[in-house]
mmCIF file of C-alpha atoms and ligand atoms in Angstrom:
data_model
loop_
_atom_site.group_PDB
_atom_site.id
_atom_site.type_symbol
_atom_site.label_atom_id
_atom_site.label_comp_id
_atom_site.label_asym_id
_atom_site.label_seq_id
_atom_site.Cartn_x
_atom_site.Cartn_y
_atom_site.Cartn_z
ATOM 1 C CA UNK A 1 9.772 -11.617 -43.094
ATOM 2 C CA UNK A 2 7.487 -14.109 -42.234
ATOM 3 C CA UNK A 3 5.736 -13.711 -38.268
ATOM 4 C CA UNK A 4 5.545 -17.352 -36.936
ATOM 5 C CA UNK A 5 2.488 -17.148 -34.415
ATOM 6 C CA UNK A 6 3.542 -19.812 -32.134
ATOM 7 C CA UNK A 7 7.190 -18.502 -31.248
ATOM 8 C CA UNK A 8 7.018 -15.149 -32.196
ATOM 9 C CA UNK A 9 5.932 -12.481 -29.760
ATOM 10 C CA UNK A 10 5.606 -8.653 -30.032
ATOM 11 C CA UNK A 11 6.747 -6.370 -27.129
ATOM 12 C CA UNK A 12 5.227 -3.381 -26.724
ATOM 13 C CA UNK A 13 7.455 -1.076 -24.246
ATOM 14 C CA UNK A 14 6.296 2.188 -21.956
ATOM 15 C CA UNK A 15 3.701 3.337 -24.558
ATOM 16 C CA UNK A 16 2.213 5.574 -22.016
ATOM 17 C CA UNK A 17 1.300 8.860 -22.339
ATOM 18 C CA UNK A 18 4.282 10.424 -19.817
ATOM 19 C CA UNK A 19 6.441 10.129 -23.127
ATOM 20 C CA UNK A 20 4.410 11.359 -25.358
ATOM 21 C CA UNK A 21 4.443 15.353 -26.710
ATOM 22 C CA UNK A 22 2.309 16.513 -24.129
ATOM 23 C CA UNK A 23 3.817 14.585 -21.348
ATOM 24 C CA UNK A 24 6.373 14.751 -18.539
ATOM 25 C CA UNK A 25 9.219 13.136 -20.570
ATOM 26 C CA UNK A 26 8.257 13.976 -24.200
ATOM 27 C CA UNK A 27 9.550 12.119 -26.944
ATOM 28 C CA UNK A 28 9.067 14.060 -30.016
ATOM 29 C CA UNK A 29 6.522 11.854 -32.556
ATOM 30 C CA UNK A 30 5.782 9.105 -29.393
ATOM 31 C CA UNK A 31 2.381 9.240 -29.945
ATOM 32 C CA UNK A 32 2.432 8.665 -33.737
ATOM 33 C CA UNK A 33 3.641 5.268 -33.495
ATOM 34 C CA UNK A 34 0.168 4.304 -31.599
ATOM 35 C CA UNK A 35 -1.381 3.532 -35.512
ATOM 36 C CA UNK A 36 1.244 1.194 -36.536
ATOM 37 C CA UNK A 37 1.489 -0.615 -33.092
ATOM 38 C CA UNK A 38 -2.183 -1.425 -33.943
ATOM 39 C CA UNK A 39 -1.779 -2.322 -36.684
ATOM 40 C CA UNK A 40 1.077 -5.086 -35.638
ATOM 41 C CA UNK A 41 -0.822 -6.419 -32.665
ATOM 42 C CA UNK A 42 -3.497 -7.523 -35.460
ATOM 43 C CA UNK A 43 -0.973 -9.370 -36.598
ATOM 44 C CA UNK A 44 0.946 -10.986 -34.147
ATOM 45 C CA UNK A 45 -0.622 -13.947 -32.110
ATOM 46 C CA UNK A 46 0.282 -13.022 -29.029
ATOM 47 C CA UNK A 47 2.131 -9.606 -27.324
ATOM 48 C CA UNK A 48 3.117 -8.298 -23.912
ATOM 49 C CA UNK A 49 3.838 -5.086 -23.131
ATOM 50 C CA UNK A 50 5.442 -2.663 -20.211
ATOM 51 C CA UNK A 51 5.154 0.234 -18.573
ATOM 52 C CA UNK A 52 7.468 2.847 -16.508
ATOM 53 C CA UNK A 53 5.987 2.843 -12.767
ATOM 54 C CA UNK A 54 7.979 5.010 -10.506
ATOM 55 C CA UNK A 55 6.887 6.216 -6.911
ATOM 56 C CA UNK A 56 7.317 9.923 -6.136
ATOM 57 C CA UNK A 57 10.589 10.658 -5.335
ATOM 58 C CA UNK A 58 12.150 8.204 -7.216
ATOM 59 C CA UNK A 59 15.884 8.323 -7.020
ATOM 60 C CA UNK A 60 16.058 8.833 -11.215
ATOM 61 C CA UNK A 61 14.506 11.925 -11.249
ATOM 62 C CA UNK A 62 16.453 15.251 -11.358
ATOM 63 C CA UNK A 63 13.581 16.850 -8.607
ATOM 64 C CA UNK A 64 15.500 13.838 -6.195
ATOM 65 C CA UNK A 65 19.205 15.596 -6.252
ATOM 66 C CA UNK A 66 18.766 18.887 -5.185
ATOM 67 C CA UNK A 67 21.105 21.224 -7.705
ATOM 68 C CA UNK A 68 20.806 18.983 -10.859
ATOM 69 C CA UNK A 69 18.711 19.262 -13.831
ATOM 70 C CA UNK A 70 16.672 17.186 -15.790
ATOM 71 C CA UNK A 71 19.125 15.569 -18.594
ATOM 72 C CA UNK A 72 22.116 15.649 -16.476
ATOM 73 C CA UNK A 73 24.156 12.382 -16.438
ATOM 74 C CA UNK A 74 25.534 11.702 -12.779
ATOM 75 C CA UNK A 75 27.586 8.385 -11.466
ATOM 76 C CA UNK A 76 25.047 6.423 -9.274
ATOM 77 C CA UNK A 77 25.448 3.674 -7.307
ATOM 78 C CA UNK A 78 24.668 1.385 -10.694
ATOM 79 C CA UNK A 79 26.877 3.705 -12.931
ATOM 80 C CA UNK A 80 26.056 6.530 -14.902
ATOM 81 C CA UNK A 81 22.589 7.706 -14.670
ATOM 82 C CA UNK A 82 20.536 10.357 -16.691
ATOM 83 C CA UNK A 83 18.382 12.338 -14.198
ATOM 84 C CA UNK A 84 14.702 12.988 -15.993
ATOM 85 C CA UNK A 85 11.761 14.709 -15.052
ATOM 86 C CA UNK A 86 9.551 13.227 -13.040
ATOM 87 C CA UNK A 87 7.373 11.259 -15.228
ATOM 88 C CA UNK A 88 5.643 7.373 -14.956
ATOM 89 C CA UNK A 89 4.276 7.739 -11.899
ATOM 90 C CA UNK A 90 2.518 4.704 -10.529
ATOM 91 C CA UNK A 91 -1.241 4.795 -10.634
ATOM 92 C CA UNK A 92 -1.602 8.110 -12.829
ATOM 93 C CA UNK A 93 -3.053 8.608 -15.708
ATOM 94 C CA UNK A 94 -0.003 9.388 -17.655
ATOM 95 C CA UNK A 95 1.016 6.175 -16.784
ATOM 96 C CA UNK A 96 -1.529 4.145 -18.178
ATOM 97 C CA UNK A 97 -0.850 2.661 -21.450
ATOM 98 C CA UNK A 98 -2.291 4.989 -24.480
ATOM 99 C CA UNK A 99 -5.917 4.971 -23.977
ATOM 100 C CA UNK A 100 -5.434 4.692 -28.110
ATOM 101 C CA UNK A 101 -3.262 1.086 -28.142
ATOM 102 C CA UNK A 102 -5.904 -2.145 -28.800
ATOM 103 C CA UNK A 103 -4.992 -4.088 -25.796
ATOM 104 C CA UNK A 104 -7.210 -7.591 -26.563
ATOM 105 C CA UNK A 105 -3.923 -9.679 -27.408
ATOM 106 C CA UNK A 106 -1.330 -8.359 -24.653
ATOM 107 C CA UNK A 107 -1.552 -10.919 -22.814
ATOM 108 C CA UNK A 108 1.057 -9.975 -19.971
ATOM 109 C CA UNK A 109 2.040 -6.529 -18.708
ATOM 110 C CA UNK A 110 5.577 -6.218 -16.897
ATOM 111 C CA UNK A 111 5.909 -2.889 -15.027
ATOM 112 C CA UNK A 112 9.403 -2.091 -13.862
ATOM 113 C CA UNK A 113 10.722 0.749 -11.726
ATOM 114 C CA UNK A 114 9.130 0.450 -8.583
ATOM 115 C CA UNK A 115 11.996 0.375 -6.380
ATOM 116 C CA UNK A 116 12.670 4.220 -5.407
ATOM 117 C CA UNK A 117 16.454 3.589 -5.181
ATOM 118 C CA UNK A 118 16.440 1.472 -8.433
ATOM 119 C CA UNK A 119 16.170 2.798 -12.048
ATOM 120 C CA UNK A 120 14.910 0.531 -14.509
ATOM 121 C CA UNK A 121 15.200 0.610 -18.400
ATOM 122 C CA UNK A 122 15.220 -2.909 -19.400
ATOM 123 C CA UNK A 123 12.109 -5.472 -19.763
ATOM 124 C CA UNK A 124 13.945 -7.714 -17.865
ATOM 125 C CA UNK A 125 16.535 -6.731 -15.436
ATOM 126 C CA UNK A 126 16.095 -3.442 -13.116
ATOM 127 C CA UNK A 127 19.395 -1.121 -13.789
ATOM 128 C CA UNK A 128 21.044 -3.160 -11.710
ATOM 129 C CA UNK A 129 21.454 -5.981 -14.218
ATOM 130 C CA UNK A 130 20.492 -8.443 -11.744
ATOM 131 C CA UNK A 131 16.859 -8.067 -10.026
ATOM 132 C CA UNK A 132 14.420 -9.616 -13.003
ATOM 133 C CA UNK A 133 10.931 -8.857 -13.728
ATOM 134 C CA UNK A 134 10.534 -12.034 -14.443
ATOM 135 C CA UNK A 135 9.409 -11.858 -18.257
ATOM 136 C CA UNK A 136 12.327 -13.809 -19.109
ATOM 137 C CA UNK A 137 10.641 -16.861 -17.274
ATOM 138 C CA UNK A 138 7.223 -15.790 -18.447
ATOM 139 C CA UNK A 139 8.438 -15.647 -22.169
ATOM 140 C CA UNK A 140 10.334 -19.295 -21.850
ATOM 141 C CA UNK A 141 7.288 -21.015 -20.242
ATOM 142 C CA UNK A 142 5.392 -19.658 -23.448
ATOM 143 C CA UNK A 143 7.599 -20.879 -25.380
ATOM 144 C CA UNK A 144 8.650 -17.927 -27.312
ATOM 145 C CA UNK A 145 11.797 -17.836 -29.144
ATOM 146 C CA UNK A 146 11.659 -14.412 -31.249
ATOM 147 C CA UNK A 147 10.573 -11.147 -29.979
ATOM 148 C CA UNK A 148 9.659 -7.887 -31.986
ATOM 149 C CA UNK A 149 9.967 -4.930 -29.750
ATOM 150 C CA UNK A 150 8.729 -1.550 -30.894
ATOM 151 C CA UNK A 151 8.151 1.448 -28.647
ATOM 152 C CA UNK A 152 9.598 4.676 -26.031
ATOM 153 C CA UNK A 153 11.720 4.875 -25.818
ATOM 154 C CA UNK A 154 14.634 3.284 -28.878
ATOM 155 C CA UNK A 155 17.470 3.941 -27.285
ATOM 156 C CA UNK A 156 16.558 3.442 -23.803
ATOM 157 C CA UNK A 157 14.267 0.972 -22.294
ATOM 158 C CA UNK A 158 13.901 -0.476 -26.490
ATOM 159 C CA UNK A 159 17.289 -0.652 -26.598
ATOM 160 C CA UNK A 160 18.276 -1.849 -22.961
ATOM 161 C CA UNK A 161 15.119 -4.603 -23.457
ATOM 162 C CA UNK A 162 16.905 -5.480 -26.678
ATOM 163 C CA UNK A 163 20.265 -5.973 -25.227
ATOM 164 C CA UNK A 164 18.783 -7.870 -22.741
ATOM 165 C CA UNK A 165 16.603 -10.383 -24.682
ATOM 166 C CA UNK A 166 19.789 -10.495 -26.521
ATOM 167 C CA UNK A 167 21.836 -12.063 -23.450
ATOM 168 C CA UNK A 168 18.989 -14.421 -22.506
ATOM 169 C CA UNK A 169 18.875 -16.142 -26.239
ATOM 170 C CA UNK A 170 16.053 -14.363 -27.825
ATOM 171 C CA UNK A 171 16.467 -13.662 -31.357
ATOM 172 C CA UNK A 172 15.670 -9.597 -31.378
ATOM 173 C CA UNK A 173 14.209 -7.775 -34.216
ATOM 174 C CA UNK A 174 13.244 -3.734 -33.759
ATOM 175 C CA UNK A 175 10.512 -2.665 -35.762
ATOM 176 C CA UNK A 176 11.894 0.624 -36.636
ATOM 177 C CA UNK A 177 9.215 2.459 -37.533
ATOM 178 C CA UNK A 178 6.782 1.684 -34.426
ATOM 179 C CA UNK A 179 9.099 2.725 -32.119
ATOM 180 C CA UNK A 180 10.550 7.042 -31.276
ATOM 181 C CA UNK A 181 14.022 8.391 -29.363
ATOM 182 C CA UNK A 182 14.932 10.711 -27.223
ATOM 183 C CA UNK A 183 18.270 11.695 -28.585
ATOM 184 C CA UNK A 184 20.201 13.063 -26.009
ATOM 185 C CA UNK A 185 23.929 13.834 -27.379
ATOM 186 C CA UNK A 186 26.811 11.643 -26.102
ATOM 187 C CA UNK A 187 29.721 12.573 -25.200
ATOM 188 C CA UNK A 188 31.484 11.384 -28.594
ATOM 189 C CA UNK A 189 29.138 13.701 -30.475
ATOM 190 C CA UNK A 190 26.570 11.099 -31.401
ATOM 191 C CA UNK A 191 23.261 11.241 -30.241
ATOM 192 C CA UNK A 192 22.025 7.666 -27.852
ATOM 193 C CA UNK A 193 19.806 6.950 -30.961
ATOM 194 C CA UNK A 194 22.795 6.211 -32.872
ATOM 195 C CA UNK A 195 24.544 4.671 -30.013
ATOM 196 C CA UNK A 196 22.299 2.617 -29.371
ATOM 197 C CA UNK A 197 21.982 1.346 -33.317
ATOM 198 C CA UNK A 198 25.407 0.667 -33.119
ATOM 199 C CA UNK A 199 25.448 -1.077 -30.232
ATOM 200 C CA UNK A 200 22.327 -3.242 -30.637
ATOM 201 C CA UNK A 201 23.730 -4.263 -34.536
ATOM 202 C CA UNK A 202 27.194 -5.573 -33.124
ATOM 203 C CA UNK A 203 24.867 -7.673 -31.110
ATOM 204 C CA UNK A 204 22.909 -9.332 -33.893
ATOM 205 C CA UNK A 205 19.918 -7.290 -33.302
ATOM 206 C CA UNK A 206 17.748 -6.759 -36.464
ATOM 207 C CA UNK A 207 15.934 -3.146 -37.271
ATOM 208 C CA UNK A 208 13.085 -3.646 -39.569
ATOM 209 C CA UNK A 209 10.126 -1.618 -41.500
ATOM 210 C CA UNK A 210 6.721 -2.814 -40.722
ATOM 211 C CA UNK A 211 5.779 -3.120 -44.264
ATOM 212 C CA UNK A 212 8.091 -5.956 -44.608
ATOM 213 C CA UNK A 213 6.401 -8.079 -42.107
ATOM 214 C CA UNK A 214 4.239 -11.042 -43.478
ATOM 215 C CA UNK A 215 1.324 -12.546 -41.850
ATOM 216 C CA UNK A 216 -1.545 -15.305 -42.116
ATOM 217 C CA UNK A 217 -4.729 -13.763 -42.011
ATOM 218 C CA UNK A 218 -6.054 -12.959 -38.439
ATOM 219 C CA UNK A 219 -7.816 -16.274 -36.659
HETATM 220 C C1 VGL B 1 12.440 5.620 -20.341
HETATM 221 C C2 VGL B 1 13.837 7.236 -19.530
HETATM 222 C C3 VGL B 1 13.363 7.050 -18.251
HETATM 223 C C4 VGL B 1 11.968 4.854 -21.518
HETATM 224 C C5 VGL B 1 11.964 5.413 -19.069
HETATM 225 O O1 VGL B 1 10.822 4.333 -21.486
HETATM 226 O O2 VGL B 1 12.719 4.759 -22.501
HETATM 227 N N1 VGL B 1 13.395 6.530 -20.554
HETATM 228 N N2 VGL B 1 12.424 6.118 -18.034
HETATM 229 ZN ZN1 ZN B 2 11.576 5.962 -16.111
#
């Protein structure tokens, strides 16, 4: 597969340390995807990436409802709603995109999550489904018609970025191996990684291997 510089785009979602082995929400392997993201944004022309940005208290963590646990599922105002540890909190260090990730071609950074009543997954809508970050705007002013996303988590903010870009006309295409899960079981005794697979691949989403991307030699 071919990347087209002018229209395609890679996304590079919530690599920040907070989900990584040693941080608040550890995904397992989330920091051994920081090689190969390097090695795409070398050879895309142009990325943007995100990052989880949560005040204290913020109404998706477990440490909010007193009695629950991290990993419960509870219905929320916006549906059902996974309560995690606390973890992406604005302005720490842990929430700082991987010291490791070459950042000279992102060339917008969405944060999402701010609102303390207000989870946020998705790219481009809050958990709502209605208050935008505005990257879809930001994306169609560039002109952009494909996106690559790769990142923490697949089958949350990945996948719900995926389904979204989906929605808004993007063509979506998950580079497989740059991205890591959480896996929690659901309750049809798969795990949200294969949910989400599932999901995403009804949808016309493409997964994809790294090695089968093609690219003109760096300008
Ligand atoms: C994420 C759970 C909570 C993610 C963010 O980046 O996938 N997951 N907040
Ligand atoms: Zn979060």
């Amino acid at each position: 597969m071919q990347i087209d510089p002018t229209t395609d785009i890679l996304g590079v979602v919530d690599v920040q340390p907070t989900f990584m082995p040693r941080g608040e929400l550890p995904v397992e392997q989330g920091d051994a995807i920081v090689p190969t993201i390097n090695r795409l944004l070398g050879w895309f022309g142009h990325a943007f990436a995100t990052q989880d940005w949560h005040p204290a208290g913020h109404a998706s963590f477990a440490s909010s409802h007193p009695g629950r646990q991290p990993y419960d599922a509870i219905e929320m105002q916006f549906g059902m709603q996974v309560l995690w540890p606390d973890h992406g909190i604005a302005g720490s260090a842990n929430a700082a995109i991987h010291g490791d990730i070459d950042q000279a071609r992102i060339e917008v950074i969405i944060r999402k999550g701010f609102r303390s009543a207000l989870d946020s997954y998705s790219a481009f809508f809050e958990n709502d489904r209605v208050t935008p970050t505005g990257l879809e705007g930001w994306l169609r002013q560039r002109g952009f018609s494909r996106l690559f996303l790769c990142g923490l988590a697949t089958d949350f903010c990945v996948a719900w970025s995926a389904e979204d870009a989906v929605q808004a006309g993007f063509q979506v295409i998950i580079v497989q191996d740059a991205c890591r899960g959480i896996g929690l079981s659901t309750p049809d005794g798969r795990t949200t990684i294969e949910a989400a697979h599932e999901r995403l691949s009804a949808l016309g989403v493409r997964f994809i291997d790294s090695v089968v991307l093609r690219h003109d030699a760096a300008a």
